[in-house]
Amino acid sequence: MAVTHVLMALFAMGSWVSVNSLWVELPVVVNVLPEEWNLPAYLSVLIAFGNLGPIAVTITHHCAPGRLNERLIIHIIQVLAVVTAAFLAIFWSHTVTVAGQERSIPFFLFTFVLSFVCCTSNVTFLPLMFRYPPQYIRTFFIGQGLSALFPCIVALGQGVGKLECKSVNGTTKPEYLKENFPAQNFFWFLFVMLTVSALSFMALTRRQTAQMHIPPDPDNTSAAKSGEETHPLHNGTPVSEQQVQLEEQQPPAHSFWTLHNVYLLILLALSNALTNGVLPSVQSFTCLPYSTMTFHLSVVLGNIANPLACFLAMFFILKSVSGLSFLTITGGVFASYLMALAALSPCPPLLGYSSGIALVVLSWILFTGIFSYLKVVIGTLLHEAGHSALLWCGIFIQAGSLIGALVMFPLINVYHVFSRAQECVNNCS
């Protein structure tokens, strides 16, 4: 069982590791590619177009329930991601002349393909979890947390964003230090992580096939007959492809769309809108006015809080609606504080004080941890509602993330609501 948990975490790591890696490597690639600091705007748009994948999967499930082979789709998109990452490592800096201007067409193309894979993973990886006992979905979310943590640690080792303030002719100017290794090496690391994820899924599939041929435990059989185990997953044996397709095709015993489940999906969409769309867009505005180290601490410790919160859910699940609502409100308080810091940039409160730095870092840790725990709990509860519930879980995760990103894009890139702090300058004098 421990081996299956490890393989599940490594498999889930591949879900969003590509997009997370592209974001953390932006400070390096913007210094090389001709789009420079307009690149984040392009990246946001390409990720939005990546939602064509989830749309196609959702339409297929609706028009032909039970016909989509999720295992095959996962194999295809994983191979596509591995091949694309290899091409990205080789050709990321190549440009093409379009209308007399140099454009990073190869980088944009590879970014779109990787975004397509990441977005599609939410509506293929999660429904796959119906084949496994409920505890594995918590391991799955731990793996998703690692998809943000590992690239961040590597980027810190690379020395992304390090600078020194140097005086030139009486004027203090920032000088960015050269990275410890180039972007090409970082993208090869992405290739390795995606390969490990793909191999882990192959190993999971082989273990699942092997377990299907193991005779059932008589004790478990008698327990199921006596009513102690009514869910087919609770005996610890994965469910076969045929069983999943049968579950999809049969009409549900009761409607999934109860008020309780709809409320859970709304909380899920809200938490993902905040954690994947709204707050990451303004993280630099909340942290950089204090210092570059504040930004690095917030990113790293926040990403550590993610898998730790998921690990906590392995032992404690808060199932009451009132408890989940309280968690959402508490996380919303920290989110509101961070949004206020971004709005007040480049002169946030407690600037120049250690307490200000500690407060912003702690807010990022608690904000990330609370909503990460909330997502795992909701995913676990929806697991009990069947395969289609996990499909809708993935759809609402993706929809919330997309809405959050689309809301923030014009505020930052069009209306310039948030002001960026200038390095090595007193922005509040």
XYZ file of C-alpha atoms in Angstrom:
429
model
C 0.000 0.000 0.000
C 2.883 2.380 0.780
C 4.290 1.834 -2.710
C 0.912 2.720 -4.228
C 0.785 5.946 -2.198
C 4.255 6.951 -3.429
C 3.382 6.145 -7.040
C 0.115 8.068 -6.710
C 1.909 11.173 -5.412
C 4.495 11.036 -8.200
C 1.752 10.515 -10.776
C -0.229 13.507 -9.458
C 2.928 15.627 -9.447
C 2.794 15.646 -13.245
C -0.639 17.278 -13.329
C 0.450 20.920 -12.992
C 4.239 20.746 -12.789
C 4.600 22.136 -16.339
C 2.653 25.358 -15.797
C 4.171 25.853 -12.337
C 7.655 25.451 -13.815
C 6.957 27.971 -16.576
C 5.816 30.557 -14.032
C 8.807 30.203 -11.701
C 11.235 30.356 -14.647
C 9.727 33.561 -16.060
C 12.297 35.878 -14.384
C 14.989 34.081 -16.403
C 13.312 33.745 -19.797
C 12.041 37.348 -19.886
C 15.657 38.498 -20.052
C 16.181 36.475 -23.252
C 12.918 36.417 -25.215
C 11.897 39.529 -27.223
C 8.505 39.927 -25.465
C 10.342 40.684 -22.183
C 7.961 41.560 -19.331
C 4.885 41.255 -21.574
C 5.536 37.504 -21.459
C 3.393 36.852 -18.325
C 0.367 38.294 -20.131
C 0.951 35.951 -23.075
C 1.398 33.034 -20.684
C -1.943 33.759 -18.979
C -3.755 33.808 -22.322
C -2.138 30.559 -23.485
C -3.119 28.824 -20.235
C -6.683 30.061 -20.751
C -6.707 28.499 -24.244
C -5.511 25.288 -22.613
C -9.063 24.900 -21.288
C -10.039 23.597 -24.726
C -8.929 20.211 -23.379
C -11.343 20.086 -20.408
C -14.151 21.379 -22.643
C -13.576 18.541 -25.125
C -13.466 15.914 -22.353
C -16.633 17.279 -20.730
C -18.550 17.276 -24.032
C -17.436 13.697 -24.704
C -18.612 12.549 -21.263
C -21.965 14.265 -21.850
C -22.567 12.999 -25.388
C -21.120 9.504 -24.970
C -21.092 8.534 -21.282
C -18.843 5.601 -20.531
C -17.142 5.691 -23.935
C -14.084 7.761 -22.974
C -11.095 5.653 -21.966
C -9.516 7.895 -19.318
C -6.505 5.645 -18.878
C -5.665 5.908 -22.588
C -6.205 9.689 -22.583
C -3.841 10.044 -19.612
C -1.149 7.996 -21.350
C -1.509 10.158 -24.482
C -1.292 13.525 -22.716
C 1.620 12.348 -20.559
C 3.611 11.282 -23.626
C 2.685 14.585 -25.277
C 3.931 16.501 -22.219
C 7.234 14.595 -22.049
C 7.970 15.133 -25.753
C 6.987 18.815 -25.562
C 9.217 19.384 -22.516
C 12.170 17.940 -24.436
C 11.495 20.265 -27.385
C 11.096 23.185 -24.957
C 14.513 22.496 -23.416
C 16.120 22.523 -26.868
C 14.232 25.266 -28.721
C 12.823 27.592 -26.014
C 15.043 30.560 -26.972
C 14.482 30.289 -30.743
C 12.506 33.112 -32.356
C 10.619 33.600 -35.629
C 10.254 36.858 -37.554
C 6.566 37.801 -37.875
C 5.581 41.068 -39.605
C 9.129 42.343 -39.219
C 9.329 41.613 -35.474
C 11.008 38.797 -33.580
C 8.444 36.568 -31.844
C 8.922 33.597 -29.510
C 6.667 31.310 -31.551
C 8.355 28.022 -30.451
C 8.108 29.007 -26.777
C 4.433 29.986 -27.220
C 3.632 26.732 -29.024
C 5.261 24.537 -26.380
C 3.639 26.589 -23.604
C 0.191 26.078 -25.136
C 0.679 22.308 -25.453
C 1.872 22.002 -21.840
C -1.026 24.198 -20.654
C -3.439 22.018 -22.633
C -2.072 18.940 -20.857
C -2.239 20.533 -17.393
C -5.802 21.785 -17.842
C -6.945 18.431 -19.230
C -5.407 16.612 -16.265
C -8.032 18.051 -13.909
C -10.853 16.272 -15.774
C -8.958 13.020 -16.406
C -6.677 12.468 -13.408
C -9.366 13.199 -10.798
C -12.109 10.947 -12.266
C -9.491 8.189 -12.394
C -9.361 8.351 -8.590
C -12.775 6.672 -8.474
C -10.920 3.401 -9.084
C -9.048 3.735 -5.769
C -10.088 3.877 -2.109
C -10.841 7.365 -0.696
C -7.508 7.731 1.125
C -5.664 7.810 -2.202
C -7.334 11.022 -3.313
C -5.610 12.743 -0.389
C -2.286 11.367 -1.592
C -3.213 12.666 -5.045
C -3.558 16.219 -3.710
C -0.239 15.872 -1.867
C 1.317 15.083 -5.241
C -0.304 18.145 -6.780
C 1.275 20.203 -4.012
C 4.672 18.750 -4.918
C 4.139 19.956 -8.498
C 4.507 23.497 -7.173
C 7.127 22.799 -4.498
C 9.763 20.982 -6.580
C 10.081 23.598 -9.378
C 10.216 26.329 -6.746
C 13.097 24.667 -4.881
C 15.019 24.130 -8.122
C 14.433 27.758 -9.139
C 15.792 28.934 -5.792
C 18.868 26.767 -6.305
C 19.180 28.332 -9.730
C 19.268 31.769 -8.102
C 16.232 33.225 -9.885
C 15.615 36.893 -9.165
C 18.725 37.586 -7.076
C 19.990 41.140 -7.332
C 22.426 43.581 -5.758
C 22.022 47.311 -5.386
C 25.116 49.045 -6.792
C 25.970 52.720 -6.963
C 26.704 54.004 -10.478
C 27.651 57.707 -10.795
C 25.929 58.494 -7.526
C 22.746 56.620 -8.496
C 21.792 53.288 -6.946
C 20.682 50.772 -9.543
C 19.739 47.082 -9.319
C 22.081 44.564 -10.891
C 20.618 41.102 -11.437
C 23.038 38.294 -10.682
C 23.687 35.557 -13.224
C 21.848 32.303 -12.556
C 23.737 29.271 -11.269
C 22.557 27.262 -14.301
C 20.689 28.229 -17.492
C 16.989 27.905 -18.307
C 17.746 24.981 -20.602
C 18.868 22.886 -17.618
C 15.712 23.863 -15.721
C 13.513 22.700 -18.602
C 15.413 19.407 -18.731
C 14.543 19.021 -15.038
C 10.897 19.556 -16.041
C 11.344 16.787 -18.622
C 12.628 14.439 -15.895
C 9.704 15.214 -13.558
C 7.161 14.579 -16.326
C 8.910 11.324 -17.223
C 8.820 10.184 -13.586
C 5.106 11.013 -13.457
C 4.396 9.036 -16.639
C 6.389 6.018 -15.428
C 4.590 6.151 -12.069
C 1.227 5.998 -13.824
C 2.387 2.999 -15.852
C 3.445 1.296 -12.621
C 0.073 2.108 -11.025
C -1.716 0.604 -14.009
C 0.352 -2.587 -13.821
C -0.283 -2.895 -10.063
C -4.000 -2.360 -10.633
C -4.102 -5.063 -13.313
C -2.209 -7.472 -11.053
C -4.574 -6.849 -8.123
C -7.584 -7.586 -10.317
C -6.408 -11.216 -10.552
C -5.973 -11.633 -6.783
C -8.827 -13.723 -5.267
C -11.052 -11.648 -2.952
C -10.476 -11.888 0.777
C -13.272 -13.984 2.335
C -13.366 -11.679 5.345
C -13.915 -8.644 3.140
C -16.573 -10.520 1.152
C -18.534 -11.445 4.255
C -18.187 -7.914 5.611
C -19.577 -6.507 2.404
C -22.496 -8.923 2.510
C -23.322 -7.959 6.075
C -23.493 -4.311 5.096
C -20.307 -3.214 6.791
C -18.724 -2.315 3.429
C -21.233 -1.009 0.891
C -18.900 1.001 -1.350
C -16.939 -1.063 -3.906
C -13.769 0.873 -3.191
C -13.670 0.423 0.557
C -12.072 -3.005 0.429
C -8.840 -1.432 -0.831
C -8.979 -3.002 -4.301
C -8.972 -0.719 -7.349
C -12.038 -0.750 -9.594
C -11.710 -2.053 -13.143
C -12.303 -0.098 -16.348
C -15.503 -2.065 -17.032
C -16.895 -1.277 -13.582
C -16.265 2.443 -14.049
C -17.955 2.460 -17.461
C -20.926 0.571 -16.021
C -21.181 3.110 -13.185
C -21.161 5.965 -15.706
C -23.839 4.414 -17.925
C -26.243 3.432 -15.167
C -28.627 6.107 -13.864
C -27.668 7.197 -10.333
C -29.729 5.940 -7.432
C -30.193 9.538 -6.293
C -29.374 12.847 -7.906
C -25.852 14.142 -7.433
C -27.087 17.720 -7.682
C -28.170 18.114 -4.079
C -27.863 21.441 -2.287
C -24.995 20.013 -0.231
C -22.962 18.900 -3.249
C -23.598 22.133 -5.152
C -22.361 24.082 -2.132
C -19.209 21.938 -2.010
C -18.557 22.605 -5.705
C -19.023 26.353 -5.193
C -16.527 26.304 -2.305
C -14.140 24.322 -4.501
C -14.416 26.801 -7.381
C -13.952 29.742 -5.002
C -10.873 28.250 -3.336
C -9.253 27.501 -6.701
C -10.110 30.945 -8.044
C -8.214 32.434 -5.101
C -5.277 29.995 -4.945
C -4.712 29.500 -8.690
C -5.908 32.765 -10.208
C -6.376 35.801 -7.981
C -3.668 35.730 -5.317
C -0.773 34.312 -7.407
C -1.312 37.185 -9.846
C -0.553 39.732 -7.123
C 2.000 37.828 -5.024
C 4.869 39.987 -6.240
C 2.905 43.134 -5.297
C 2.306 41.799 -1.776
C 5.903 40.754 -1.074
C 8.472 42.664 -3.143
C 7.911 46.041 -1.418
C 9.285 44.421 1.757
C 12.231 42.626 0.098
C 13.172 40.012 -2.457
C 13.805 37.571 0.391
C 10.231 38.127 1.614
C 8.984 37.117 -1.814
C 11.156 33.982 -1.879
C 10.118 32.967 1.649
C 6.435 33.426 0.827
C 6.698 31.337 -2.321
C 8.729 28.500 -0.793
C 6.985 28.243 2.581
C 3.582 28.628 0.940
C 4.371 25.756 -1.405
C 5.561 23.673 1.557
C 2.276 24.402 3.360
C 0.346 22.925 0.433
C 1.489 19.268 0.689
C 1.633 19.497 4.500
C -2.037 20.514 4.614
C -2.878 17.648 2.266
C -0.916 15.283 4.520
C -2.962 16.494 7.518
C -6.109 15.480 5.644
C -4.809 11.884 5.648
C -5.601 11.764 9.382
C -8.334 14.347 9.949
C -11.286 15.137 7.674
C -13.640 17.975 8.586
C -16.972 16.903 7.079
C -19.465 19.387 8.518
C -20.692 22.190 6.264
C -20.334 24.702 9.094
C -16.706 23.674 9.608
C -15.900 23.985 5.905
C -17.621 27.374 5.802
C -15.564 28.533 8.781
C -12.364 27.431 7.051
C -13.386 29.304 3.907
C -14.080 32.489 5.856
C -10.784 32.183 7.754
C -8.847 31.680 4.538
C -10.778 34.585 3.034
C -9.550 36.855 5.842
C -5.921 36.135 4.957
C -6.732 36.510 1.253
C -8.298 39.915 1.938
C -5.231 41.045 3.866
C -2.935 39.989 1.023
C -5.142 41.753 -1.541
C -5.010 44.888 0.612
C -1.200 44.707 0.653
C -1.195 44.408 -3.144
C -3.540 47.376 -3.500
C -1.329 49.486 -1.198
C 1.891 48.546 -3.048
C 4.549 49.914 -3.164
C 3.890 51.356 0.320
C 2.151 48.635 2.366
C 1.753 48.894 6.164
C 4.669 48.002 8.448
C 7.143 48.562 5.623
C 10.684 48.449 7.020
C 9.634 46.445 10.094
C 10.339 42.781 10.767
C 6.756 42.367 11.936
C 5.524 43.412 8.487
C 7.682 40.768 6.807
C 6.621 38.084 9.301
C 2.953 38.964 8.857
C 2.954 38.761 5.067
C 4.908 35.468 5.029
C 2.636 33.963 7.701
C -0.443 35.115 5.783
C 0.751 33.361 2.640
C 1.487 30.153 4.580
C -1.919 30.082 6.301
C -3.823 31.159 3.184
C -2.229 28.386 1.106
C -2.514 25.756 3.831
C -6.169 26.430 4.663
C -7.402 26.351 1.085
C -5.214 23.338 0.232
C -6.797 21.424 3.116
C -10.247 22.599 2.022
C -9.716 21.301 -1.525
C -8.598 17.876 -0.284
C -11.579 17.535 2.054
C -14.065 18.494 -0.661
C -12.403 16.121 -3.116
C -12.652 13.310 -0.546
C -16.341 14.013 0.106
C -17.138 14.118 -3.607
C -15.259 10.832 -4.070
C -18.091 9.152 -2.167
C -20.613 10.417 -4.739
C -19.098 8.454 -7.636
C -17.136 8.846 -10.855
C -19.233 11.676 -12.316
C -18.830 13.652 -9.088
C -15.048 13.583 -9.499
C -15.461 14.709 -13.111
C -17.468 17.720 -11.926
C -14.865 18.239 -9.211
C -12.216 18.649 -11.908
C -14.480 20.896 -13.990
C -15.155 23.271 -11.089
C -11.457 23.338 -10.144
C -10.598 24.368 -13.684
C -13.512 26.809 -13.981
C -12.592 28.552 -10.727
C -8.945 28.837 -11.736
C -9.910 30.233 -15.146
C -12.345 32.791 -13.739
C -9.780 33.975 -11.197
C -7.131 34.429 -13.886
C -9.511 36.199 -16.283
C -10.637 38.613 -13.574
C -7.086 39.558 -12.619
C -5.643 39.802 -16.137
C -7.274 43.129 -17.114
C -6.788 44.598 -13.635
C -3.027 44.021 -13.815
C -2.187 44.263 -17.511
C -4.828 46.682 -18.855
C -5.942 48.973 -16.042
C -2.702 48.719 -14.010
C -4.561 48.779 -10.699
C -1.496 47.540 -8.808
C 1.774 49.471 -8.659
C 5.071 47.638 -8.770
C 7.857 48.586 -6.381
C 11.152 49.637 -7.949
C 14.258 47.863 -6.687
C 16.967 49.790 -4.828
C 14.731 52.874 -4.603
C 12.799 54.379 -1.698
C 9.314 54.078 -3.201
C 7.548 55.865 -0.345
C 9.627 59.019 0.066
